[in-house]
Tab-separated table of C-alpha atoms and ligand atoms in Angstrom:
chain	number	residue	atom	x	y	z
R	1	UNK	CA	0.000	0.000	0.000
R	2	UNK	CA	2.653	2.373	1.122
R	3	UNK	CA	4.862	1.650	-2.027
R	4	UNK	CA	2.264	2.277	-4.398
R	5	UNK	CA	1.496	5.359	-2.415
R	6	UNK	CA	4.767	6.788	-3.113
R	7	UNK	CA	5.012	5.560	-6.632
R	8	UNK	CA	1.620	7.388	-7.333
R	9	UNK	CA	2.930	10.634	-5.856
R	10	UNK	CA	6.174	10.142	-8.264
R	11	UNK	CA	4.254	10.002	-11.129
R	12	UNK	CA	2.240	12.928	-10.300
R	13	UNK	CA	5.075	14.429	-10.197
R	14	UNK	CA	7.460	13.061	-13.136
R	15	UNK	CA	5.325	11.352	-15.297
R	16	UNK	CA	5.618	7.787	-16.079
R	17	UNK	CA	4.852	4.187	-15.091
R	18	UNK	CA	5.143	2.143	-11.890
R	19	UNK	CA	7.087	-0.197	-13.225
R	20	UNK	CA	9.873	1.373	-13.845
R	21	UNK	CA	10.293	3.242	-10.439
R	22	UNK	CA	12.287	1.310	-7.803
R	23	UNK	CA	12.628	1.921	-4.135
R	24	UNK	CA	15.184	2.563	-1.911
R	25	UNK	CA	15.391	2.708	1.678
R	26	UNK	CA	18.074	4.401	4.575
R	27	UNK	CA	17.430	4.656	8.320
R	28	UNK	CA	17.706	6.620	11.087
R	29	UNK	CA	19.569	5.867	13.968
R	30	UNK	CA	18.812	6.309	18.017
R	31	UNK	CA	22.247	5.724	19.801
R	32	UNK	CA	21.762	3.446	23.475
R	33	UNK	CA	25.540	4.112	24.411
R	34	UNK	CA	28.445	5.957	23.696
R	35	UNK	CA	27.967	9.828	22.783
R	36	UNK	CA	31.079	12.263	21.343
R	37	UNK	CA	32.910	9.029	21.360
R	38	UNK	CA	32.882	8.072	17.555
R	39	UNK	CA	35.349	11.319	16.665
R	40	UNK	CA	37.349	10.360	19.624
R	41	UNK	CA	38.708	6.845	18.408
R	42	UNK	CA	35.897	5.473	21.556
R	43	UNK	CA	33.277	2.843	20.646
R	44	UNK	CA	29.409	3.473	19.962
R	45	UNK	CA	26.374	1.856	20.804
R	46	UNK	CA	23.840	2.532	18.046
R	47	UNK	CA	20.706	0.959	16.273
R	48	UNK	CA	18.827	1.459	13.259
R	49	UNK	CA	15.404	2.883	13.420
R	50	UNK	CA	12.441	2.020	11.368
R	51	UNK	CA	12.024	5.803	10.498
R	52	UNK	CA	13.589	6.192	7.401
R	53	UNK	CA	14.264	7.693	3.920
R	54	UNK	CA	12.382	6.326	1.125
R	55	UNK	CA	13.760	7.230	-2.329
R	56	UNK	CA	11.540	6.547	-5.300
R	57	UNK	CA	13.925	6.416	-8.177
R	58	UNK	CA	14.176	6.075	-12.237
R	59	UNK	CA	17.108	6.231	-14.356
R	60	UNK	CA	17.054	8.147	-17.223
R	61	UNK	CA	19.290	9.505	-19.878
R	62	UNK	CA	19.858	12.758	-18.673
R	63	UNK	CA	22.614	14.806	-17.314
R	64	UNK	CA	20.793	15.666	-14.588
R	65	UNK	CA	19.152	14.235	-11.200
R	66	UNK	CA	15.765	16.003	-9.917
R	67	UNK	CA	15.173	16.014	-6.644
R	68	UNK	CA	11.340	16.116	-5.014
R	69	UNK	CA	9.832	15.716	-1.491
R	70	UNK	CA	6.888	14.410	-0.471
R	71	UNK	CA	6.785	16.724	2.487
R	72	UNK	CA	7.926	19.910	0.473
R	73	UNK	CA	6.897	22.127	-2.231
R	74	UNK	CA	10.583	22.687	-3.682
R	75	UNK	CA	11.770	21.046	-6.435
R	76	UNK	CA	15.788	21.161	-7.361
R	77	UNK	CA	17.928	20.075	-10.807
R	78	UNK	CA	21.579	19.403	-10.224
R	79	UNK	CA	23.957	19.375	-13.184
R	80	UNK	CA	25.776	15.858	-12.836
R	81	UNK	CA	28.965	17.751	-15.033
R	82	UNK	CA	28.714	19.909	-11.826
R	83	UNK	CA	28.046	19.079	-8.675
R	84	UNK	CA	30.464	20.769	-6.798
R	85	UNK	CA	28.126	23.653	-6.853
R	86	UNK	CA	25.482	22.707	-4.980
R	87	UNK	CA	26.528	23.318	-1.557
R	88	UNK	CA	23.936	26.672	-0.515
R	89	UNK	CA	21.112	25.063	-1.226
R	90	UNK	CA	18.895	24.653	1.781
R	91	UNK	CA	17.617	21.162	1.011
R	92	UNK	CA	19.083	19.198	-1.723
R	93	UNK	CA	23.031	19.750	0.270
R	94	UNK	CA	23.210	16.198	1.472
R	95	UNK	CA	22.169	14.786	-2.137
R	96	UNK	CA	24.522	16.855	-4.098
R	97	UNK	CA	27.496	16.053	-1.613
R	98	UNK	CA	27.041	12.282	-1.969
R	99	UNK	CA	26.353	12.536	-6.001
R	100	UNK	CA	29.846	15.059	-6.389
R	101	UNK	CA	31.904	12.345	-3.779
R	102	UNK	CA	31.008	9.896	-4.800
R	103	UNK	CA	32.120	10.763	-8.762
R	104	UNK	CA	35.297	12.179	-7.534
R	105	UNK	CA	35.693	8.574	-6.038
R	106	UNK	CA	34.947	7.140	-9.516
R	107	UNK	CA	31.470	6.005	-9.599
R	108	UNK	CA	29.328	6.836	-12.682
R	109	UNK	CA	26.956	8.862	-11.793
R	110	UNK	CA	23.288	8.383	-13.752
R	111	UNK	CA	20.495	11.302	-14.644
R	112	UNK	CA	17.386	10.466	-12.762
R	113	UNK	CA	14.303	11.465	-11.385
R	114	UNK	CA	14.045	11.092	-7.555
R	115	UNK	CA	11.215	11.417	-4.746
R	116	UNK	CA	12.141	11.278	-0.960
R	117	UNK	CA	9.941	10.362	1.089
R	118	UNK	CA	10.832	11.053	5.507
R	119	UNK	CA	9.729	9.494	8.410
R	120	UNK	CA	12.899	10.467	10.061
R	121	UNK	CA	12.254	13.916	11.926
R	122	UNK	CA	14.121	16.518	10.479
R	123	UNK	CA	16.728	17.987	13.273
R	124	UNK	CA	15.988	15.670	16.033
R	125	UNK	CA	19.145	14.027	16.214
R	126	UNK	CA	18.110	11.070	14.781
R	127	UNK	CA	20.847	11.302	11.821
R	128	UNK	CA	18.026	12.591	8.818
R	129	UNK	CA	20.615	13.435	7.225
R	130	UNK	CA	22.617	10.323	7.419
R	131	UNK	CA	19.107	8.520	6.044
R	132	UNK	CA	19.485	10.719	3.262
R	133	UNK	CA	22.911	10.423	2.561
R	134	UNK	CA	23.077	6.650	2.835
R	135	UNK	CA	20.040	5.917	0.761
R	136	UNK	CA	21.296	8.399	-1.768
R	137	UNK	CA	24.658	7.095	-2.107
R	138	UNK	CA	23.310	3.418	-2.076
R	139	UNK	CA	20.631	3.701	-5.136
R	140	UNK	CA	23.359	5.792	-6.996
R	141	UNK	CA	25.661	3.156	-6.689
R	142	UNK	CA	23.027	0.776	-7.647
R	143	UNK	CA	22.996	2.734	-10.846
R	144	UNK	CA	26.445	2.679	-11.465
R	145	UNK	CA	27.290	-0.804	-11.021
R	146	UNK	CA	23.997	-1.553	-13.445
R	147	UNK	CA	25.913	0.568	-15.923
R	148	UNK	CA	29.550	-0.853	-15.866
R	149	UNK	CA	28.166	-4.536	-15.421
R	150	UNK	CA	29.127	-5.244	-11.377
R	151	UNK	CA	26.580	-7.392	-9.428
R	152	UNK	CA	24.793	-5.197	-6.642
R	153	UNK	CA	25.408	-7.930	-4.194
R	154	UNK	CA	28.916	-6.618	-3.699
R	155	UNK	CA	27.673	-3.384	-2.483
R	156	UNK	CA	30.251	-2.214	0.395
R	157	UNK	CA	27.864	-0.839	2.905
R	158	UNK	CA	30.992	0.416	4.695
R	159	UNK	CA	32.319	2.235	1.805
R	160	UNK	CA	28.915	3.467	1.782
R	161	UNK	CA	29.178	4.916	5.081
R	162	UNK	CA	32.439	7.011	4.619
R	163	UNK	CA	31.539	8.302	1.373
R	164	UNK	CA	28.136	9.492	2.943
R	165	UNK	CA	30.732	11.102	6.181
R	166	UNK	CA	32.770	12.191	3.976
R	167	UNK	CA	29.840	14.523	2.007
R	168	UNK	CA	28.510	15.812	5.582
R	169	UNK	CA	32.296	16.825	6.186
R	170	UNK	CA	33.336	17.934	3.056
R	171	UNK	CA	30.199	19.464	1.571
R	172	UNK	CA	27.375	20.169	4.016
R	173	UNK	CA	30.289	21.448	6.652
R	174	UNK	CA	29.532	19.803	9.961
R	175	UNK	CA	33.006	17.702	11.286
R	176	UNK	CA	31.053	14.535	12.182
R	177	UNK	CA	31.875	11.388	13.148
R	178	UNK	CA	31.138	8.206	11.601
R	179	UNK	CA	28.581	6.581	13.940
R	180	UNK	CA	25.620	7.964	11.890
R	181	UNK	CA	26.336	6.845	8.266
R	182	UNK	CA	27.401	3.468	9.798
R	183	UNK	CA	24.169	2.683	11.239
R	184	UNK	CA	22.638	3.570	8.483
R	185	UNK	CA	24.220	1.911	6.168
R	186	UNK	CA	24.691	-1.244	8.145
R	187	UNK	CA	21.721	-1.346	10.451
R	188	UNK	CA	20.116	-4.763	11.663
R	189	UNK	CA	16.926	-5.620	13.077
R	190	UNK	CA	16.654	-6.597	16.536
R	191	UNK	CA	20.228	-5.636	17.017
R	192	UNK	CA	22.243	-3.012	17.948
R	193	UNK	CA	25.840	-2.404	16.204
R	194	UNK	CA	28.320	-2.643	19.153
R	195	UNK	CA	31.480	-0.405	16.949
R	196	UNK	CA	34.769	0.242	17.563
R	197	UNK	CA	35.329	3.644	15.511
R	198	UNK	CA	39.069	3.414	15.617
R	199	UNK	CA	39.335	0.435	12.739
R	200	UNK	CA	35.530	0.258	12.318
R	201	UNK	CA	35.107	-3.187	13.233
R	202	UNK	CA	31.721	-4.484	14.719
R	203	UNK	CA	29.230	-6.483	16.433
R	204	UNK	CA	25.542	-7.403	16.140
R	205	UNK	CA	24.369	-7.323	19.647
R	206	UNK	CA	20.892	-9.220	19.787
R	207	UNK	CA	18.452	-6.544	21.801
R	208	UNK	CA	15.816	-8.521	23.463
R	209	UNK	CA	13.547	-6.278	25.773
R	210	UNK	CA	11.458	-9.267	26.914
R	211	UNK	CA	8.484	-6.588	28.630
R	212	UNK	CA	10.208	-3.364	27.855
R	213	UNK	CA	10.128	-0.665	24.857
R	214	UNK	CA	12.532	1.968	23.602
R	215	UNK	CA	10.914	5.275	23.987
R	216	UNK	CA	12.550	8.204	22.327
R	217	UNK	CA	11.095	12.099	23.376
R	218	UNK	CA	11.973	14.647	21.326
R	219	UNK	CA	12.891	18.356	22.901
R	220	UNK	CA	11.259	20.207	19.439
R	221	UNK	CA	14.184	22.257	20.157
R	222	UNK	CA	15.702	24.398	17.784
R	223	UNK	CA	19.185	23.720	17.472
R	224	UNK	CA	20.618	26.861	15.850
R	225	UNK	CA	24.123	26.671	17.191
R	226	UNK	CA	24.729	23.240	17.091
R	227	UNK	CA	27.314	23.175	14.250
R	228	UNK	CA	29.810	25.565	15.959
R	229	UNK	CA	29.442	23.841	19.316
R	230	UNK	CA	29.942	20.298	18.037
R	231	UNK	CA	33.185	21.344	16.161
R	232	UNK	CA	34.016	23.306	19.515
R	233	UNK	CA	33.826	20.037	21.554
R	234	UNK	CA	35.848	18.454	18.807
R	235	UNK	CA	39.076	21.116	19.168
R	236	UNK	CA	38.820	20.884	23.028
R	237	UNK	CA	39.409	16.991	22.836
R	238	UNK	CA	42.298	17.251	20.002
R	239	UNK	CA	43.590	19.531	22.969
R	240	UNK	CA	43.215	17.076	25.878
R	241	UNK	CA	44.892	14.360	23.450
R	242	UNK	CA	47.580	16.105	22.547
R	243	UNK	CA	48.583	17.238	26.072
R	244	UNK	CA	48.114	13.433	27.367
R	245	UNK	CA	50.126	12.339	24.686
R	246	UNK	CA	53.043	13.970	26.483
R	247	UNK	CA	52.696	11.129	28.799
R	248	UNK	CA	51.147	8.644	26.785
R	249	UNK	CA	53.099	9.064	23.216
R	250	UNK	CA	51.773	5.596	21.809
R	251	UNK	CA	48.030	6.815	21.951
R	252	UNK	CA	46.234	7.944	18.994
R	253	UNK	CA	42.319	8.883	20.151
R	254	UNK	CA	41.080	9.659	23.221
R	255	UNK	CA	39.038	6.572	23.092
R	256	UNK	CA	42.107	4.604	23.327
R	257	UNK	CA	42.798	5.637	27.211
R	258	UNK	CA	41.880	3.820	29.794
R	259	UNK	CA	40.016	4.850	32.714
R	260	UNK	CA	43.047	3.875	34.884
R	261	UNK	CA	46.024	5.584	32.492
R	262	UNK	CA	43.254	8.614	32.829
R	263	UNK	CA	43.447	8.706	36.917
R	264	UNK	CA	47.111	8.473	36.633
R	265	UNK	CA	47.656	11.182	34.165
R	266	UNK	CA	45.456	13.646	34.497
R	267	UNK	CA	47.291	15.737	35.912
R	268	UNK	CA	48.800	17.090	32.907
R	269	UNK	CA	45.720	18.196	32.067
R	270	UNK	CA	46.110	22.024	33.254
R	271	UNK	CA	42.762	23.202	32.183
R	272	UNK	CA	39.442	22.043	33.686
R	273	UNK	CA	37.114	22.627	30.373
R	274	UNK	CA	39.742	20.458	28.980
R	275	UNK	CA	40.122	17.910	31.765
R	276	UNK	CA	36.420	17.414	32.008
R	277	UNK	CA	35.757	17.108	28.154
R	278	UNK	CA	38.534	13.960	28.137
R	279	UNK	CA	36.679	12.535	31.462
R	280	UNK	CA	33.244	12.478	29.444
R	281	UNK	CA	35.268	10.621	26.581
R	282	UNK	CA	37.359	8.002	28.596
R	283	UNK	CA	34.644	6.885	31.186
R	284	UNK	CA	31.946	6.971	28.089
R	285	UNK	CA	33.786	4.868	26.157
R	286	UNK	CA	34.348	2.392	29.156
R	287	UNK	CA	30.701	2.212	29.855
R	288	UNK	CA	29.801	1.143	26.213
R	289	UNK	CA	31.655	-1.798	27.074
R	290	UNK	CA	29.786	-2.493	29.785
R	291	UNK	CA	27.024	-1.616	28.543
R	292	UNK	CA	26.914	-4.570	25.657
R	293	UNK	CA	27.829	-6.786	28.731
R	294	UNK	CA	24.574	-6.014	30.647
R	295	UNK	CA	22.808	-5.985	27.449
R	296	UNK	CA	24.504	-9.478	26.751
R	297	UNK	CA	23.728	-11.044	30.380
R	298	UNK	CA	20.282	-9.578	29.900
R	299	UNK	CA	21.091	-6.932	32.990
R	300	UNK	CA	18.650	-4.233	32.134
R	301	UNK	CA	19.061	-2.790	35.554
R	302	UNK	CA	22.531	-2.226	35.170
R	303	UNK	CA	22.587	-1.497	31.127
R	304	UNK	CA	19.867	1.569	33.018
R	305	UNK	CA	22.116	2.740	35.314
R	306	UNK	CA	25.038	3.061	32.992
R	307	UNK	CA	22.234	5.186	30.748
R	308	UNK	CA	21.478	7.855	33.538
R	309	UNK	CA	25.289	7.913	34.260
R	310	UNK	CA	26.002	8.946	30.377
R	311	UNK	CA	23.550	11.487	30.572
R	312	UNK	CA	25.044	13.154	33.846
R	313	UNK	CA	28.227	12.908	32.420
R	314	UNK	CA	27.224	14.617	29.236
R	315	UNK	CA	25.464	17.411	30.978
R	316	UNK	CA	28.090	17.923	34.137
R	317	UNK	CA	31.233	17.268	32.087
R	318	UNK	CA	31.173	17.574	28.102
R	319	UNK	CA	27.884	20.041	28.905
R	320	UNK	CA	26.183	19.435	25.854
R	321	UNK	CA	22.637	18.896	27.253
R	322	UNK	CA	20.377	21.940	27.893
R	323	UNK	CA	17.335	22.690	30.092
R	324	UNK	CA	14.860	20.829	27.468
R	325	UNK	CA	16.873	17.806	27.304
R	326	UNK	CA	17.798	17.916	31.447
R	327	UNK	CA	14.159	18.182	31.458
R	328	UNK	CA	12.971	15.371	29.540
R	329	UNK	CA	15.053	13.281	31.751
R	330	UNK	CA	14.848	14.420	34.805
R	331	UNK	CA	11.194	13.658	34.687
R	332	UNK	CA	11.324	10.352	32.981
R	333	UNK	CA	13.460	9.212	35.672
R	334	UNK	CA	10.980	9.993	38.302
R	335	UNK	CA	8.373	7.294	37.031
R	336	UNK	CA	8.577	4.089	38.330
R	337	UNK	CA	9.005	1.564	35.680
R	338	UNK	CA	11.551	3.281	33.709
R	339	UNK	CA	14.485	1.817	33.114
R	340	UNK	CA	16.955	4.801	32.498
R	341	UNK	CA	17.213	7.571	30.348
R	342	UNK	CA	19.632	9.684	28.783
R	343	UNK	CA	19.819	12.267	25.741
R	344	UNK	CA	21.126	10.901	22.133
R	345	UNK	CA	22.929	11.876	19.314
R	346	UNK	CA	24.934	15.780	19.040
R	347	UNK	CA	22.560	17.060	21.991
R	348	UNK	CA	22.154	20.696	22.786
R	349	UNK	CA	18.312	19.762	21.901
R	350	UNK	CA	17.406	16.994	20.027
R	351	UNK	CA	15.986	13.792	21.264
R	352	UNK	CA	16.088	11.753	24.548
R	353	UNK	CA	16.241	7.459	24.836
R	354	UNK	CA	14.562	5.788	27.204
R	355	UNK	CA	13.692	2.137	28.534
R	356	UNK	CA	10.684	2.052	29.575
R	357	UNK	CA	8.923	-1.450	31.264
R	358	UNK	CA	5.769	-1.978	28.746
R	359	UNK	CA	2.860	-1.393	31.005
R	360	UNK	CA	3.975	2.217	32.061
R	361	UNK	CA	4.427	3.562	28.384
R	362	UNK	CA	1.195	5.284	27.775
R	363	UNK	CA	1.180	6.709	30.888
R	364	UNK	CA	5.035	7.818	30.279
R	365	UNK	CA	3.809	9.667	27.513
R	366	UNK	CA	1.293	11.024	28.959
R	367	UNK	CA	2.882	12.781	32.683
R	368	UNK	CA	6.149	13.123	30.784
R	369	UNK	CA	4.888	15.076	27.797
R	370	UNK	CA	2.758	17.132	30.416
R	371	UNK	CA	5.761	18.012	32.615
R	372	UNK	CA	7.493	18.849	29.910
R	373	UNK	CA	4.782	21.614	28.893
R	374	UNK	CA	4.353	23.132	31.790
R	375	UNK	CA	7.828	23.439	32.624
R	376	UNK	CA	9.455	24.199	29.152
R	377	UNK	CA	6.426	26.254	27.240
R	378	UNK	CA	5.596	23.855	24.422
R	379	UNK	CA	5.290	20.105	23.363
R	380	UNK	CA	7.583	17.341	23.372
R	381	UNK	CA	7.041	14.145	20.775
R	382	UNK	CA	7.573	10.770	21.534
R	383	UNK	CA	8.223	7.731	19.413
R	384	UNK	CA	8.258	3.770	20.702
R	385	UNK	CA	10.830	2.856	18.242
R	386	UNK	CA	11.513	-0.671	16.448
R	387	UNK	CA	15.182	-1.711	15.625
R	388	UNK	CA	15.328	-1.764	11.570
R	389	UNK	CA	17.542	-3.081	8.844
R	390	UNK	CA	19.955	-0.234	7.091
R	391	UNK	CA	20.275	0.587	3.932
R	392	UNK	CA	18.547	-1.715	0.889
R	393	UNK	CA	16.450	-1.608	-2.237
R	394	UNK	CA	13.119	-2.411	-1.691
R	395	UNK	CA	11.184	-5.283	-3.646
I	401	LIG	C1	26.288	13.479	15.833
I	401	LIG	C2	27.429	13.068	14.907
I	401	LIG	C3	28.005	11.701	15.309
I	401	LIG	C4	28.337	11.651	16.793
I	401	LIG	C5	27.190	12.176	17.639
I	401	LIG	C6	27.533	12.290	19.103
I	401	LIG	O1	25.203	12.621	15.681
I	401	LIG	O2	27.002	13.018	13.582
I	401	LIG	O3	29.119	11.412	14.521
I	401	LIG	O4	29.516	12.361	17.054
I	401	LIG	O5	26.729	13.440	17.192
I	401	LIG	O6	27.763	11.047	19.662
């Protein structure tokens, strides 16, 4: 039903027959464990939602791709013999990047007519833009292998993933890391991707919440000055590296210190902003560890109590939280029944993650979202999320 939905709204638009649209499908991501870690060498805790971007697609024999949203009225034409040039527009950024990366990396990039379709909310911090990117870069390299003869079953979702990093870097200008793209690209469902960002190598982690649901809240905060405060946080930890690396010269992240070398050493840390930025990192990247070990044990209590320590940590010591996220937290972790919750993704707005025991969810929702109200001036959302696959064509 939904596929012919968006197929119908395609040909509205372009013209055309179903049969010769395809589908093709990126997720978002909610991350359980493991925040400002990814940049920092540390490992992440993500999953793949089931809100995702939907890309109705046809090749054609142009030299150019149209872009169209079902949820806006703009319509855009990039030039494929230049797509470097794209990098103003408001919404279109993400696709261009991917398309001009991914032909300076030698892919052949096709003409054709595309409609996205969201169910990832836009700013949230659930990686949008990452669903865009990754389903982007996947149906154009669909295109390209169809072209030059290479079976799509060799599609490196990994590959995938950097390119799609490497076009939020390079072209749409935020410094990210690579936890996004990756669980995008390489989602599972039911599991959670256990990553070590240093070498990017990985682990399905089976997430089985027997009576329990993943509840995500979103602030409906405006994030204006995310960018420059993310690439702030970044600078302050290339600091705290660099001054630990006087004592620890065979370290090359952050992520890569332990918790004990960090007691030991920190004293060469002179500056407190600094010192508590590589405390967040160190003891963060520690507790994803532990975290998959709960998870793995089935420990929910103590997989909970690592969550509410990441969020204190992330508010006290890389201070990246906010009143609206604070709040959404604070009060979810006076109801009985839930499990522990803590913000997700960039922060400084965005979205919340709780675990929440089944029976209590409704009525979560309900005092949460009221709190929230009264205390903050307008509404929160809130989303019980499924664990999806990544990136795919759809049949
Ligand atoms: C954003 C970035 C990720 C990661 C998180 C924080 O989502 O895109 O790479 O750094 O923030 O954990």
């Amino acid at each position: 039903m939904y596929f012919t939905e968006v197929k119908q709204k395609f040909i509205k638009i372009y013209g055309g027959e179903e049969k010769d649209i395809r589908l093709f499908s990126a997720p978002g991501r909610v991350n359980l464990m493991g925040e400002h870690t990814d940049y920092n060498g540390g490992y992440v805790f993500p999953a793949a939602l089931t809100m995702r971007t939907v890309i109705a697609a046809r090749k054609t024999d142009s030299k150019t791709i149209n872009l169209a949203a079902t949820d806006l009225p703009d319509r855009v034409s990039l030039d494929i013999e230049n797509l470097c040039c794209y990098k103003d527009l408001w919404w279109g950024n993400y696709q261009a990047g991917v398309a001009h990366i991914m032909q300076l990396e030698g892919f052949d990039i096709s003409g054709c007519d595309l409609l996205y379709d969201d169910s990832v909310p836009h700013g949230a911090g659930l990686s949008s833009s990452a669903a865009i990117e990754v389903a982007t870069a996947f149906m154009l390299e669909t295109f390209s292998n169809e072209k030059r003869g290479i079976d799509n079953k060799d599609i490196d979702l990994v590959r995938l993933a950097k390119i799609s990093q490497r076009a939020e870097i390079e072209y749409a200008g935020v410094n990210c890391g690579i936890m996004d793209q990756f669980s995008s690209a390489l989602g599972k469902k039911g599991h959670a991707i256990f990553l070590d960002c240093r070498d990017l190598s990985y682990e399905y982690v089976p997430i089985s919440l027997d009576n329990k649901r993943i509840v995500i809240a979103n602030t409906n905060k405006k994030r204006s000055l995310q960018t420059s405060k993310y690439n702030e946080r970044r600078a302050e930890c290339d600091i705290a590296l660099k001054q630990l690396k006087s004592v620890l010269p065979d370290k090359a992240f952050l992520g890569e210190i332990t918790v004990e070398e960090f007691l030991q050493y920190k004293k060469v840390l002179t500056n407190n902003t600094i010192s508590k930025r590589a405390e967040h990192v160190i003891y963060e990247t520690d507790r994803v560890v532990k975290s998959v070990a709960a998870l793995k044990s089935g420990d929910m209590s103590t997989f909970g109590k690592l969550m509410n320590k990441s969020h204190n940590s992330l508010r006290d010591l890389y201070e990246v939280t906010g009143t609206e996220l604070d709040t959404l937290v604070e009060e979810a972790r006076k109801m009985e029944g839930v499990i522990g919750s803590r913000m997700t993704g960039a922060g400084f707005g965005g979205c919340t993650v709780s675990i929440v025991e089944n029976d209590v969810v409704d009525e979560f929702i309900k005092t949460v979202g009221e709190a929230y109200k009264s205390r903050i001036g307008y509404e929160a959302d809130f989303y019980i999320s499924e664990i999806g696959d990544g990136a795919k064509e759809l049949r």
